[in-house]
Structure formats: C-alpha cells, structure tokens
Tab-separated table of C-alpha atoms in Angstrom:
chain	number	residue	atom	x	y	z
A	1	UNK	CA	-43.028	-12.846	15.370
A	2	UNK	CA	-46.474	-14.356	15.648
A	3	UNK	CA	-47.023	-16.117	19.137
A	4	UNK	CA	-48.362	-19.747	19.527
A	5	UNK	CA	-51.457	-18.615	20.832
A	6	UNK	CA	-52.297	-15.822	18.338
A	7	UNK	CA	-52.852	-17.743	15.109
A	8	UNK	CA	-55.676	-19.792	16.461
A	9	UNK	CA	-57.206	-16.533	18.046
A	10	UNK	CA	-56.669	-15.150	14.531
A	11	UNK	CA	-58.392	-18.088	13.054
A	12	UNK	CA	-61.238	-18.072	15.083
A	13	UNK	CA	-61.689	-14.349	14.717
A	14	UNK	CA	-61.700	-14.865	10.839
A	15	UNK	CA	-64.331	-17.658	11.130
A	16	UNK	CA	-66.425	-15.384	13.338
A	17	UNK	CA	-66.381	-12.561	10.864
A	18	UNK	CA	-67.061	-15.067	7.961
A	19	UNK	CA	-69.923	-16.273	10.039
A	20	UNK	CA	-71.329	-12.850	10.542
A	21	UNK	CA	-70.715	-11.963	6.911
A	22	UNK	CA	-72.605	-14.945	5.722
A	23	UNK	CA	-75.548	-14.475	8.165
A	24	UNK	CA	-75.903	-11.040	6.968
A	25	UNK	CA	-77.791	-12.327	3.824
A	26	UNK	CA	-80.422	-13.060	6.202
A	27	UNK	CA	-84.388	-14.214	6.476
A	28	UNK	CA	-85.049	-10.395	5.913
A	29	UNK	CA	-83.036	-10.231	2.750
A	30	UNK	CA	-84.975	-13.386	1.653
A	31	UNK	CA	-88.250	-11.468	2.441
A	32	UNK	CA	-87.013	-8.369	0.477
A	33	UNK	CA	-86.118	-10.813	-2.425
A	34	UNK	CA	-89.501	-12.259	-2.753
A	35	UNK	CA	-91.252	-8.947	-2.677
A	36	UNK	CA	-88.981	-7.385	-5.094
A	37	UNK	CA	-89.709	-10.453	-7.183
A	38	UNK	CA	-93.437	-10.486	-7.272
A	39	UNK	CA	-93.543	-6.866	-7.661
A	40	UNK	CA	-91.182	-7.183	-10.799
A	41	UNK	CA	-92.683	-10.122	-12.249
A	42	UNK	CA	-96.345	-8.631	-11.890
A	43	UNK	CA	-94.996	-5.546	-13.690
A	44	UNK	CA	-93.343	-7.675	-16.488
A	45	UNK	CA	-96.350	-9.873	-16.811
A	46	UNK	CA	-98.459	-6.574	-17.705
A	47	UNK	CA	-96.217	-5.973	-20.815
A	48	UNK	CA	-98.071	-7.967	-23.937
A	49	UNK	CA	-100.870	-9.107	-21.201
A	50	UNK	CA	-103.777	-11.465	-22.965
A	51	UNK	CA	-107.460	-11.369	-22.031
A	52	UNK	CA	-106.879	-15.195	-21.085
A	53	UNK	CA	-104.305	-14.156	-18.534
A	54	UNK	CA	-101.152	-14.976	-20.584
A	55	UNK	CA	-98.878	-12.686	-22.768
A	56	UNK	CA	-97.766	-12.208	-26.174
A	57	UNK	CA	-94.426	-10.570	-25.992
A	58	UNK	CA	-92.432	-11.834	-29.032
A	59	UNK	CA	-88.729	-10.591	-29.724
A	60	UNK	CA	-88.370	-6.999	-30.938
A	61	UNK	CA	-91.900	-6.092	-30.436
A	62	UNK	CA	-93.127	-3.040	-28.535
A	63	UNK	CA	-94.281	-5.477	-25.998
A	64	UNK	CA	-90.642	-6.759	-25.449
A	65	UNK	CA	-89.401	-3.338	-25.458
A	66	UNK	CA	-91.565	-2.264	-22.697
A	67	UNK	CA	-90.614	-5.527	-20.406
A	68	UNK	CA	-86.898	-4.724	-21.305
A	69	UNK	CA	-87.433	-0.957	-20.009
A	70	UNK	CA	-89.105	-2.106	-16.748
A	71	UNK	CA	-86.057	-4.610	-16.171
A	72	UNK	CA	-83.559	-2.133	-16.736
A	73	UNK	CA	-84.974	0.532	-14.255
A	74	UNK	CA	-85.008	-2.085	-11.872
A	75	UNK	CA	-81.682	-3.192	-12.227
A	76	UNK	CA	-80.268	0.371	-11.847
A	77	UNK	CA	-82.259	1.062	-9.068
A	78	UNK	CA	-80.822	-2.045	-7.301
A	79	UNK	CA	-77.449	-0.876	-7.870
A	80	UNK	CA	-76.459	-2.860	-10.791
A	81	UNK	CA	-74.256	-1.496	-13.835
A	82	UNK	CA	-76.390	-2.101	-16.936
A	83	UNK	CA	-74.775	-3.503	-20.388
A	84	UNK	CA	-76.624	-3.894	-23.547
A	85	UNK	CA	-74.650	-5.983	-26.224
A	86	UNK	CA	-74.861	-6.167	-29.877
A	87	UNK	CA	-77.732	-8.357	-30.207
A	88	UNK	CA	-79.828	-6.886	-27.181
A	89	UNK	CA	-78.702	-9.421	-24.113
A	90	UNK	CA	-79.131	-7.391	-21.143
A	91	UNK	CA	-76.752	-7.760	-18.198
A	92	UNK	CA	-77.271	-6.244	-14.716
A	93	UNK	CA	-73.737	-6.276	-13.255
A	94	UNK	CA	-73.844	-6.529	-9.220
A	95	UNK	CA	-70.463	-5.639	-8.019
A	96	UNK	CA	-70.358	-7.577	-4.864
A	97	UNK	CA	-66.460	-8.355	-4.671
A	98	UNK	CA	-65.267	-4.916	-4.781
A	99	UNK	CA	-62.483	-6.254	-7.470
A	100	UNK	CA	-62.420	-5.220	-11.024
A	101	UNK	CA	-61.359	-8.664	-12.054
A	102	UNK	CA	-63.677	-10.445	-9.560
A	103	UNK	CA	-65.196	-13.583	-10.895
A	104	UNK	CA	-68.953	-13.392	-12.102
A	105	UNK	CA	-71.790	-15.518	-11.099
A	106	UNK	CA	-74.650	-15.484	-13.627
A	107	UNK	CA	-78.526	-15.949	-13.230
A	108	UNK	CA	-81.101	-15.374	-15.960
A	109	UNK	CA	-83.458	-16.253	-18.867
A	110	UNK	CA	-85.615	-14.432	-21.149
A	111	UNK	CA	-88.599	-12.147	-21.404
A	112	UNK	CA	-89.613	-12.981	-24.960
A	113	UNK	CA	-92.747	-15.168	-25.305
A	114	UNK	CA	-94.625	-17.482	-27.727
A	115	UNK	CA	-98.030	-15.917	-29.183
A	116	UNK	CA	-100.430	-16.422	-26.348
A	117	UNK	CA	-98.429	-18.141	-24.226
A	118	UNK	CA	-98.068	-18.392	-20.601
A	119	UNK	CA	-96.730	-15.766	-17.860
A	120	UNK	CA	-94.194	-17.719	-16.399
A	121	UNK	CA	-91.626	-19.208	-19.035
A	122	UNK	CA	-88.588	-17.281	-18.953
A	123	UNK	CA	-90.144	-14.207	-17.175
A	124	UNK	CA	-89.784	-16.176	-13.834
A	125	UNK	CA	-85.901	-16.804	-14.143
A	126	UNK	CA	-85.394	-13.280	-15.162
A	127	UNK	CA	-87.404	-11.354	-12.448
A	128	UNK	CA	-85.834	-14.048	-9.992
A	129	UNK	CA	-82.275	-13.055	-11.121
A	130	UNK	CA	-82.875	-9.361	-10.508
A	131	UNK	CA	-84.313	-9.717	-7.022
A	132	UNK	CA	-81.464	-11.924	-6.065
A	133	UNK	CA	-78.861	-9.539	-6.991
A	134	UNK	CA	-80.646	-6.457	-5.315
A	135	UNK	CA	-81.003	-8.704	-2.156
A	136	UNK	CA	-77.372	-9.523	-2.281
A	137	UNK	CA	-76.149	-5.894	-2.866
A	138	UNK	CA	-78.237	-4.982	-0.330
A	139	UNK	CA	-76.342	-7.463	1.892
A	140	UNK	CA	-73.101	-6.349	0.678
A	141	UNK	CA	-73.745	-2.723	1.785
A	142	UNK	CA	-75.082	-3.870	5.115
A	143	UNK	CA	-71.532	-5.668	5.853
A	144	UNK	CA	-71.669	-9.050	3.847
A	145	UNK	CA	-68.667	-10.125	2.015
A	146	UNK	CA	-68.646	-11.830	-1.119
A	147	UNK	CA	-65.613	-12.707	-3.759
A	148	UNK	CA	-67.643	-12.788	-6.945
A	149	UNK	CA	-69.941	-10.463	-8.800
A	150	UNK	CA	-73.416	-11.360	-9.578
A	151	UNK	CA	-74.801	-10.876	-13.109
A	152	UNK	CA	-78.651	-10.891	-13.736
A	153	UNK	CA	-79.173	-11.636	-17.555
A	154	UNK	CA	-82.093	-11.463	-20.072
A	155	UNK	CA	-81.500	-13.079	-23.151
A	156	UNK	CA	-82.911	-12.119	-26.555
A	157	UNK	CA	-84.624	-14.363	-28.563
A	158	UNK	CA	-84.863	-17.673	-26.681
A	159	UNK	CA	-88.105	-18.691	-28.101
A	160	UNK	CA	-87.517	-18.451	-31.578
A	161	UNK	CA	-91.285	-17.630	-32.006
A	162	UNK	CA	-90.610	-14.715	-34.404
A	163	UNK	CA	-86.642	-15.253	-34.959
A	164	UNK	CA	-85.355	-18.411	-36.133
A	165	UNK	CA	-83.070	-20.124	-34.566
A	166	UNK	CA	-84.340	-20.376	-30.586
A	167	UNK	CA	-81.598	-19.664	-28.063
A	168	UNK	CA	-80.159	-17.032	-30.508
A	169	UNK	CA	-79.049	-14.436	-27.824
A	170	UNK	CA	-77.159	-16.694	-25.385
A	171	UNK	CA	-76.025	-18.651	-28.324
A	172	UNK	CA	-74.052	-15.600	-29.608
A	173	UNK	CA	-72.796	-15.135	-26.192
A	174	UNK	CA	-71.623	-18.488	-25.898
A	175	UNK	CA	-69.808	-18.041	-29.703
A	176	UNK	CA	-72.244	-20.586	-31.382
A	177	UNK	CA	-73.724	-17.772	-33.635
A	178	UNK	CA	-72.007	-14.220	-34.836
A	179	UNK	CA	-73.809	-11.262	-34.025
A	180	UNK	CA	-74.083	-10.057	-37.530
A	181	UNK	CA	-75.417	-13.301	-38.722
A	182	UNK	CA	-77.985	-13.066	-35.795
A	183	UNK	CA	-79.015	-9.547	-36.333
A	184	UNK	CA	-79.858	-10.680	-40.220
A	185	UNK	CA	-82.220	-13.278	-38.944
A	186	UNK	CA	-85.640	-12.290	-40.797
A	187	UNK	CA	-89.147	-13.123	-39.708
A	188	UNK	CA	-92.053	-14.078	-41.962
A	189	UNK	CA	-92.631	-10.517	-42.771
A	190	UNK	CA	-89.212	-10.004	-44.064
A	191	UNK	CA	-88.154	-7.479	-40.736
A	192	UNK	CA	-84.647	-8.428	-39.640
A	193	UNK	CA	-83.917	-8.910	-35.885
A	194	UNK	CA	-81.173	-5.839	-36.029
A	195	UNK	CA	-84.255	-3.682	-37.217
A	196	UNK	CA	-86.587	-4.689	-34.607
A	197	UNK	CA	-84.345	-4.448	-31.876
A	198	UNK	CA	-83.263	-0.779	-33.281
A	199	UNK	CA	-87.081	0.066	-33.384
A	200	UNK	CA	-87.538	-0.894	-29.686
A	201	UNK	CA	-84.201	0.856	-28.811
A	202	UNK	CA	-82.805	-2.321	-27.642
A	203	UNK	CA	-79.708	-2.810	-29.668
A	204	UNK	CA	-76.377	-1.821	-27.308
A	205	UNK	CA	-72.957	-1.437	-28.419
A	206	UNK	CA	-71.443	-2.865	-24.609
A	207	UNK	CA	-69.261	-5.531	-24.011
A	208	UNK	CA	-70.822	-8.264	-22.569
A	209	UNK	CA	-69.695	-9.530	-19.556
A	210	UNK	CA	-66.742	-12.573	-19.429
A	211	UNK	CA	-68.083	-16.126	-19.248
A	212	UNK	CA	-69.419	-16.655	-15.926
A	213	UNK	CA	-67.648	-18.868	-13.051
A	214	UNK	CA	-70.947	-20.494	-12.857
A	215	UNK	CA	-74.592	-19.968	-14.814
A	216	UNK	CA	-77.728	-20.782	-13.080
A	217	UNK	CA	-81.197	-20.534	-14.402
A	218	UNK	CA	-84.462	-20.939	-12.758
A	219	UNK	CA	-87.453	-21.901	-14.316
A	220	UNK	CA	-90.661	-23.816	-14.477
A	221	UNK	CA	-90.655	-27.211	-15.411
A	222	UNK	CA	-93.222	-27.289	-18.397
A	223	UNK	CA	-94.069	-31.017	-17.636
A	224	UNK	CA	-95.765	-33.061	-14.996
A	225	UNK	CA	-92.989	-34.971	-13.613
A	226	UNK	CA	-92.496	-32.791	-10.437
A	227	UNK	CA	-96.141	-32.490	-9.996
A	228	UNK	CA	-96.561	-36.182	-9.973
A	229	UNK	CA	-93.701	-37.176	-7.847
A	230	UNK	CA	-94.720	-34.453	-5.345
A	231	UNK	CA	-91.309	-32.628	-5.243
A	232	UNK	CA	-90.934	-28.893	-5.059
A	233	UNK	CA	-87.396	-29.006	-7.019
A	234	UNK	CA	-86.264	-30.365	-9.898
A	235	UNK	CA	-82.327	-30.514	-10.497
A	236	UNK	CA	-81.476	-30.863	-14.155
A	237	UNK	CA	-78.934	-33.647	-14.886
A	238	UNK	CA	-79.012	-33.656	-18.546
A	239	UNK	CA	-81.295	-32.549	-21.886
A	240	UNK	CA	-82.793	-34.673	-24.426
A	241	UNK	CA	-81.199	-34.378	-27.644
A	242	UNK	CA	-83.360	-32.431	-30.622
A	243	UNK	CA	-83.087	-32.014	-34.318
A	244	UNK	CA	-84.886	-29.321	-36.255
A	245	UNK	CA	-85.615	-29.445	-39.863
A	246	UNK	CA	-87.364	-26.550	-41.878
A	247	UNK	CA	-89.065	-28.396	-45.188
A	248	UNK	CA	-90.102	-26.735	-48.165
A	249	UNK	CA	-92.550	-28.599	-50.403
A	250	UNK	CA	-93.125	-26.988	-54.069
A	251	UNK	CA	-95.904	-27.753	-55.638
A	252	UNK	CA	-98.007	-26.111	-58.689
A	253	UNK	CA	-100.754	-23.397	-58.370
A	254	UNK	CA	-104.156	-24.436	-59.955
A	255	UNK	CA	-107.673	-23.503	-59.240
A	256	UNK	CA	-109.288	-25.617	-56.634
A	257	UNK	CA	-112.633	-26.059	-58.803
A	258	UNK	CA	-111.979	-27.282	-62.120
A	259	UNK	CA	-108.428	-28.828	-61.881
A	260	UNK	CA	-108.685	-32.768	-61.880
A	261	UNK	CA	-107.412	-34.408	-58.643
A	262	UNK	CA	-104.944	-36.550	-60.458
A	263	UNK	CA	-103.338	-33.444	-62.163
A	264	UNK	CA	-103.023	-31.809	-58.984
A	265	UNK	CA	-99.288	-30.931	-57.203
A	266	UNK	CA	-100.625	-29.734	-54.054
A	267	UNK	CA	-97.896	-28.552	-51.549
A	268	UNK	CA	-100.352	-28.589	-48.571
A	269	UNK	CA	-101.333	-32.419	-49.450
A	270	UNK	CA	-97.559	-33.272	-49.033
A	271	UNK	CA	-97.462	-31.248	-45.655
A	272	UNK	CA	-100.106	-33.341	-44.485
A	273	UNK	CA	-98.916	-36.594	-45.394
A	274	UNK	CA	-95.579	-35.686	-43.367
A	275	UNK	CA	-97.540	-34.435	-40.479
A	276	UNK	CA	-99.297	-37.607	-40.085
A	277	UNK	CA	-96.100	-39.829	-40.953
A	278	UNK	CA	-94.382	-37.960	-38.178
A	279	UNK	CA	-96.658	-38.843	-35.585
A	280	UNK	CA	-96.040	-42.615	-36.172
A	281	UNK	CA	-92.342	-41.817	-35.872
A	282	UNK	CA	-93.097	-40.976	-32.257
A	283	UNK	CA	-95.405	-43.570	-31.420
A	284	UNK	CA	-92.817	-46.032	-32.599
A	285	UNK	CA	-90.835	-45.163	-29.440
A	286	UNK	CA	-93.259	-44.122	-26.844
A	287	UNK	CA	-92.305	-41.412	-24.037
A	288	UNK	CA	-88.640	-41.525	-25.939
A	289	UNK	CA	-89.258	-39.663	-28.846
A	290	UNK	CA	-91.445	-36.755	-29.462
A	291	UNK	CA	-92.013	-35.137	-33.056
A	292	UNK	CA	-93.810	-32.078	-34.232
A	293	UNK	CA	-94.817	-29.447	-36.668
A	294	UNK	CA	-95.562	-26.481	-34.981
A	295	UNK	CA	-95.255	-24.124	-37.814
A	296	UNK	CA	-96.783	-24.047	-41.309
A	297	UNK	CA	-96.608	-21.326	-44.001
A	298	UNK	CA	-98.903	-21.606	-47.176
A	299	UNK	CA	-98.672	-20.000	-50.382
A	300	UNK	CA	-100.997	-18.187	-51.828
A	301	UNK	CA	-103.112	-19.163	-48.885
A	302	UNK	CA	-106.270	-18.597	-50.452
A	303	UNK	CA	-109.610	-20.600	-50.428
A	304	UNK	CA	-109.594	-21.245	-54.110
A	305	UNK	CA	-106.106	-22.107	-54.837
A	306	UNK	CA	-104.421	-25.335	-54.804
A	307	UNK	CA	-101.260	-24.347	-52.619
A	308	UNK	CA	-97.839	-24.070	-54.525
A	309	UNK	CA	-95.698	-24.100	-51.642
A	310	UNK	CA	-95.705	-25.163	-47.763
A	311	UNK	CA	-92.893	-24.695	-45.141
A	312	UNK	CA	-92.917	-26.532	-42.326
A	313	UNK	CA	-90.876	-26.512	-39.003
A	314	UNK	CA	-90.259	-30.060	-38.200
A	315	UNK	CA	-88.685	-31.347	-34.866
A	316	UNK	CA	-87.773	-34.626	-33.290
A	317	UNK	CA	-86.840	-34.883	-29.781
A	318	UNK	CA	-85.165	-38.078	-28.023
A	319	UNK	CA	-83.834	-38.892	-24.825
A	320	UNK	CA	-80.685	-40.894	-26.491
A	321	UNK	CA	-78.394	-39.685	-29.309
A	322	UNK	CA	-78.532	-42.969	-31.203
A	323	UNK	CA	-82.240	-42.894	-31.020
A	324	UNK	CA	-82.312	-39.158	-32.292
A	325	UNK	CA	-80.325	-40.278	-35.423
A	326	UNK	CA	-82.916	-43.060	-35.758
A	327	UNK	CA	-85.682	-41.341	-35.724
A	328	UNK	CA	-84.666	-38.387	-37.399
A	329	UNK	CA	-83.670	-40.753	-40.453
A	330	UNK	CA	-87.085	-41.854	-40.198
A	331	UNK	CA	-88.597	-38.463	-40.466
A	332	UNK	CA	-86.366	-37.385	-43.483
A	333	UNK	CA	-87.499	-40.622	-45.333
A	334	UNK	CA	-91.232	-39.588	-44.607
A	335	UNK	CA	-90.208	-36.210	-45.931
A	336	UNK	CA	-89.172	-37.705	-49.088
A	337	UNK	CA	-92.026	-40.104	-49.485
A	338	UNK	CA	-94.792	-37.235	-48.809
A	339	UNK	CA	-93.078	-35.377	-51.658
A	340	UNK	CA	-93.256	-38.451	-53.942
A	341	UNK	CA	-96.869	-39.231	-52.981
A	342	UNK	CA	-97.777	-35.750	-53.684
A	343	UNK	CA	-95.736	-35.394	-56.765
A	344	UNK	CA	-93.921	-32.077	-55.429
A	345	UNK	CA	-90.632	-30.970	-55.098
A	346	UNK	CA	-88.887	-30.833	-51.910
A	347	UNK	CA	-86.082	-29.000	-50.199
A	348	UNK	CA	-84.684	-28.909	-46.471
A	349	UNK	CA	-83.902	-25.132	-46.219
A	350	UNK	CA	-82.066	-25.620	-42.815
A	351	UNK	CA	-81.270	-28.054	-40.324
A	352	UNK	CA	-80.091	-28.286	-36.759
A	353	UNK	CA	-79.008	-30.953	-33.994
A	354	UNK	CA	-78.749	-30.643	-30.280
A	355	UNK	CA	-76.886	-33.676	-28.603
A	356	UNK	CA	-77.908	-35.139	-25.626
A	357	UNK	CA	-75.560	-33.601	-22.750
A	358	UNK	CA	-75.163	-33.835	-19.261
A	359	UNK	CA	-74.997	-30.916	-16.893
A	360	UNK	CA	-72.445	-30.633	-14.499
A	361	UNK	CA	-72.734	-32.699	-11.228
A	362	UNK	CA	-71.017	-30.250	-9.029
A	363	UNK	CA	-73.803	-27.687	-9.814
A	364	UNK	CA	-76.458	-30.009	-9.541
A	365	UNK	CA	-75.254	-31.311	-6.005
A	366	UNK	CA	-74.790	-27.504	-4.874
A	367	UNK	CA	-78.296	-26.897	-5.889
A	368	UNK	CA	-79.579	-30.266	-4.281
A	369	UNK	CA	-77.739	-28.968	-0.798
A	370	UNK	CA	-79.365	-25.799	-1.214
A	371	UNK	CA	-82.846	-27.518	-1.297
A	372	UNK	CA	-82.222	-29.713	1.503
A	373	UNK	CA	-81.259	-26.766	3.337
A	374	UNK	CA	-84.759	-25.314	2.732
A	375	UNK	CA	-86.333	-28.560	3.548
A	376	UNK	CA	-87.455	-28.899	-0.094
A	377	UNK	CA	-87.937	-32.525	-1.687
A	378	UNK	CA	-85.727	-32.077	-4.733
A	379	UNK	CA	-85.844	-34.423	-7.807
A	380	UNK	CA	-83.141	-35.033	-10.446
A	381	UNK	CA	-84.447	-35.040	-13.971
A	382	UNK	CA	-84.138	-34.462	-17.610
A	383	UNK	CA	-85.026	-31.397	-19.411
A	384	UNK	CA	-86.987	-32.079	-22.779
A	385	UNK	CA	-87.546	-28.453	-23.404
A	386	UNK	CA	-84.229	-26.244	-24.544
A	387	UNK	CA	-83.118	-23.297	-22.638
A	388	UNK	CA	-80.411	-20.719	-22.810
A	389	UNK	CA	-78.479	-22.839	-19.945
A	390	UNK	CA	-77.880	-25.330	-22.376
A	391	UNK	CA	-75.889	-22.631	-24.748
A	392	UNK	CA	-73.232	-22.421	-22.050
A	393	UNK	CA	-72.821	-26.080	-21.351
A	394	UNK	CA	-69.227	-26.802	-21.751
A	395	UNK	CA	-68.119	-23.393	-21.286
A	396	UNK	CA	-68.689	-22.907	-17.703
A	397	UNK	CA	-70.314	-24.757	-14.702
A	398	UNK	CA	-74.033	-24.716	-15.784
A	399	UNK	CA	-77.135	-25.565	-13.942
A	400	UNK	CA	-80.766	-25.330	-14.490
A	401	UNK	CA	-83.440	-25.640	-11.824
A	402	UNK	CA	-87.130	-26.183	-11.983
A	403	UNK	CA	-90.270	-25.459	-10.223
A	404	UNK	CA	-93.601	-27.248	-10.829
A	405	UNK	CA	-95.863	-26.302	-13.789
A	406	UNK	CA	-99.624	-27.129	-12.816
A	407	UNK	CA	-100.830	-29.991	-15.211
A	408	UNK	CA	-97.670	-29.427	-16.997
A	409	UNK	CA	-99.084	-26.701	-19.317
A	410	UNK	CA	-96.915	-24.468	-21.180
A	411	UNK	CA	-96.562	-22.352	-24.488
A	412	UNK	CA	-100.465	-21.763	-23.393
A	413	UNK	CA	-102.040	-19.105	-21.423
A	414	UNK	CA	-103.287	-21.462	-18.772
A	415	UNK	CA	-99.599	-21.987	-17.951
A	416	UNK	CA	-99.529	-21.742	-13.858
A	417	UNK	CA	-97.200	-21.951	-10.972
A	418	UNK	CA	-98.193	-21.241	-7.398
A	419	UNK	CA	-96.434	-18.639	-5.703
A	420	UNK	CA	-95.398	-21.083	-2.919
A	421	UNK	CA	-93.450	-23.248	-5.563
A	422	UNK	CA	-92.214	-19.780	-7.339
A	423	UNK	CA	-90.847	-18.694	-3.776
A	424	UNK	CA	-89.445	-21.979	-3.395
A	425	UNK	CA	-87.507	-22.219	-6.137
A	426	UNK	CA	-86.436	-18.501	-5.420
A	427	UNK	CA	-84.965	-19.612	-1.999
A	428	UNK	CA	-82.896	-22.260	-3.544
A	429	UNK	CA	-81.532	-20.151	-6.232
A	430	UNK	CA	-80.832	-17.358	-3.483
A	431	UNK	CA	-78.840	-19.993	-1.412
A	432	UNK	CA	-77.202	-21.364	-3.924
A	433	UNK	CA	-76.054	-17.478	-5.659
A	434	UNK	CA	-75.060	-16.438	-2.041
A	435	UNK	CA	-72.788	-19.605	-1.806
A	436	UNK	CA	-71.235	-19.336	-5.008
A	437	UNK	CA	-70.503	-15.511	-4.568
A	438	UNK	CA	-68.795	-16.325	-1.400
A	439	UNK	CA	-67.123	-19.249	-3.114
A	440	UNK	CA	-65.391	-17.325	-6.098
A	441	UNK	CA	-68.022	-18.511	-8.229
A	442	UNK	CA	-66.755	-22.183	-7.697
A	443	UNK	CA	-69.545	-24.603	-6.982
A	444	UNK	CA	-66.984	-27.105	-5.481
A	445	UNK	CA	-66.020	-24.558	-3.102
A	446	UNK	CA	-69.940	-23.601	-2.393
A	447	UNK	CA	-70.779	-26.937	-1.787
A	448	UNK	CA	-67.833	-27.496	0.480
A	449	UNK	CA	-69.233	-24.348	2.362
A	450	UNK	CA	-72.562	-25.385	2.579
A	451	UNK	CA	-71.678	-28.730	4.288
A	452	UNK	CA	-69.336	-26.905	6.756
A	453	UNK	CA	-71.538	-24.837	9.480
A	454	UNK	CA	-68.606	-22.901	10.517
A	455	UNK	CA	-69.030	-21.235	7.334
A	456	UNK	CA	-72.458	-19.512	8.152
A	457	UNK	CA	-75.714	-20.030	6.581
A	458	UNK	CA	-77.664	-17.832	4.050
A	459	UNK	CA	-80.647	-17.231	6.218
C-alpha cells in the first residue's frame, strides 16, 4: 500500500527524471547537429555543382544518384535504418522510442533540383532532417527519453523538372498517385522514371513507414517576405492555389522562306500569343495572381521550318480558390483565342489543380513557441510555391518552416541563404522535433510541454 507522502515524492522523481532526459538534448547536441548539417550540406552540394555556384541535379540522373548515396551513408552511420520504397523515396528511421509500434515524427524535403538551380532548395531540409535525427539518436544513447521515432526523408522528383507532375514521390506516399503510374512517367527524351531510378540504383522494394504522427519540412522561403520584414523564421499558415495545364498547339510544317504569311499555320505563333495574353491575366489581379509558361517544346525546331507543334506548360497561381477559378477560366479563353488567331489546332494534354488549404494551427503554434524559445522573430505567412509538405495535408499534422532567401532569388544559381539563417531554422526544427518525439508526435502535447518549464528544455 502506498503511503500519503510517497506519491508526491514519486511524482517529483518522475518530473526530475523527465527534466534530466530533456536536458540531455543539450547545446552540445545542437552544435553537433549544426556541424553535421554543414558537412552533409556541403557534400550534397558538390553533386551536380555548376560553375555559377549552383547545382543541376535532375531526378534520376547520376548526380541525383551520387547525392542519394551520400545521404544513405550518413543515415546509416548515424544509426538510422534506411528504407527505399518503390518510387525511390529514401527514409532514414531513427529508433528513438524503443517500441516497434512507436509513432513516427517525419522531417524532410527533396534532393532533386531544377536545371542550373540553387544549392538550398530542398537540400537544406533533407540535410537538416538527417542532422536532427543524428543529434536525437546521440541524445538517446546518452540517456534522453523519447516516445516517438524520427524519420528523415528525401522525396523523389519534387521539382517536376525532368518528370511531370511535381511532388511525385510524396504524392505516391500520400496516396495521390499509384507507384506504377509514377514509374511510367516519361521525360522529354522518352525515358521512364522507373528506368532512370533503376539506372542509378535508386529503386527500392521496402515498405514505406506508416503515415507520421506529425510532418515538418524546413525550407528556404524563395521569396522576399521574411527579408523585408526582418524576420528570421517563417511559419506557413496556408498555400496558394495552383492550376497547371499542358497545352498542345498543332499547326502545319512549312518553309519559312517562300510560304506566304497568310497561308501559315504557325504553332509557335499561337504559343507567343498565349504567353503575352497570360501576362495580362496576372496584371488584372496584381500580387494576387501569378501566371507563367516555363517550358516550351517546339517541333521540328529548325531555323527554316514553320513550327508544326508547340507544347507549353502553363501555370496559374492565386491566393483564393474563387480567384484561381476565374483566372484559370480567363487563361483557357486565351488558349482558345491564340489557337483561333494562329489558325492551329489545340488540345489540353493534362490538367491539375491544387486548392488553397490551411496548414494545421497546432503545428504552426508549436513552431512559433520553438522560435520564441530561441529568441527568433517569426512571421506567419503563405507559401506561393509548392512543397512536399502539401502532399501530406489532411493526412497528418503538417508544418512548413521557412528561413530567408537573399533577394528572394530561387531556382537560380544565385539562390543564397546565410549560414546564420540556416542554423536558426535548424535550431527551431531541432527544438520542435525534440518536443514532438517526447510527446508521441502530438503537436498539441508538444506545445503544452514547451509552455511548462517543469518539462525541461531542448538545450
């Protein structure tokens, strides 16, 4: 039978033990995580490095394979169990909790890039996730207690630069695409994603981890909002909507010399008309609608031949679903009008739409508390760009944390984020991951722990 005085003593001892376990994730572990991050980030940045200081590391290329191998070695050496699923998603599972059925906290991003892109987009989040996993594994070996595991992930083909659509690996994991369809996606040379991944030994057969209790992604902003506000941390509260359309104009091949202008059915002329018209769509709603044509294929693409076919990748992005629908309808009218003016055929080969959606407030609140604990100015904001985190929205609590991008430059070799800002984001993510892994992955519990000094601190 328990005495009256023993229960408070036991509670005090439990609190003391918990505090000691939490304190085991210390400043030393943060410093180790920062050092590991910079080393891994540097090695990854060498894969596909360009003369201009950026990277070209398209999905399924040898450069992608080299980066994947470096990440795999790091994860294994840090004590993670590596899994690679059917579409090449890499998962490094750090067994922190000790129970086979422990919930999972997942952090990550992607290693593939755009052509002649920056070093930071995607790679920052992957290297940070791996370094955080290594730090927490070290803390566990030294006595820290956790009740959730941590998984660092590299998602396949986030960018969609070589294989379309974008967000492909995370989309398969989330159930938005099936693996067979994804592996059958072909690049402009006719190579299938499955063939490309097999060539770099990146196809796996492992089962992916179950859906996480919480997913966090650390990313550079790719805009100027944080820089202009003087904020160090961005807390994403919702995403802009996006409509993507692949347009095919079909004209008639002819000689550019003797063929009279009035007889021409120029598919490239139709493309030019559409590109100009799309700019007027965005100008109708300044700073609320963005439009672009980022990719054009021209056939036969010869200087002396009137183009018979053009294929264009059209994007419309907006900060409101109703506005997205209105702007997309305007864009579709522009497509039809361009075809009519150029007297060519037109087809919409593919269409997709991503609605405006909020990110869970509880994850944003936790990240904000962690930023405050680090004395960092945080700003709540939208994301206009798409990220893998958006694939998991609605399936688990999902958070997206930004750090500043100098001059907002992205998808360009000049993309840059200062080391101090990279480390600031790393500190916030480490603190949040620690709280989550001590709270069964629950952001609500983790936030409560962060507000209760008796629960300890992460450093």
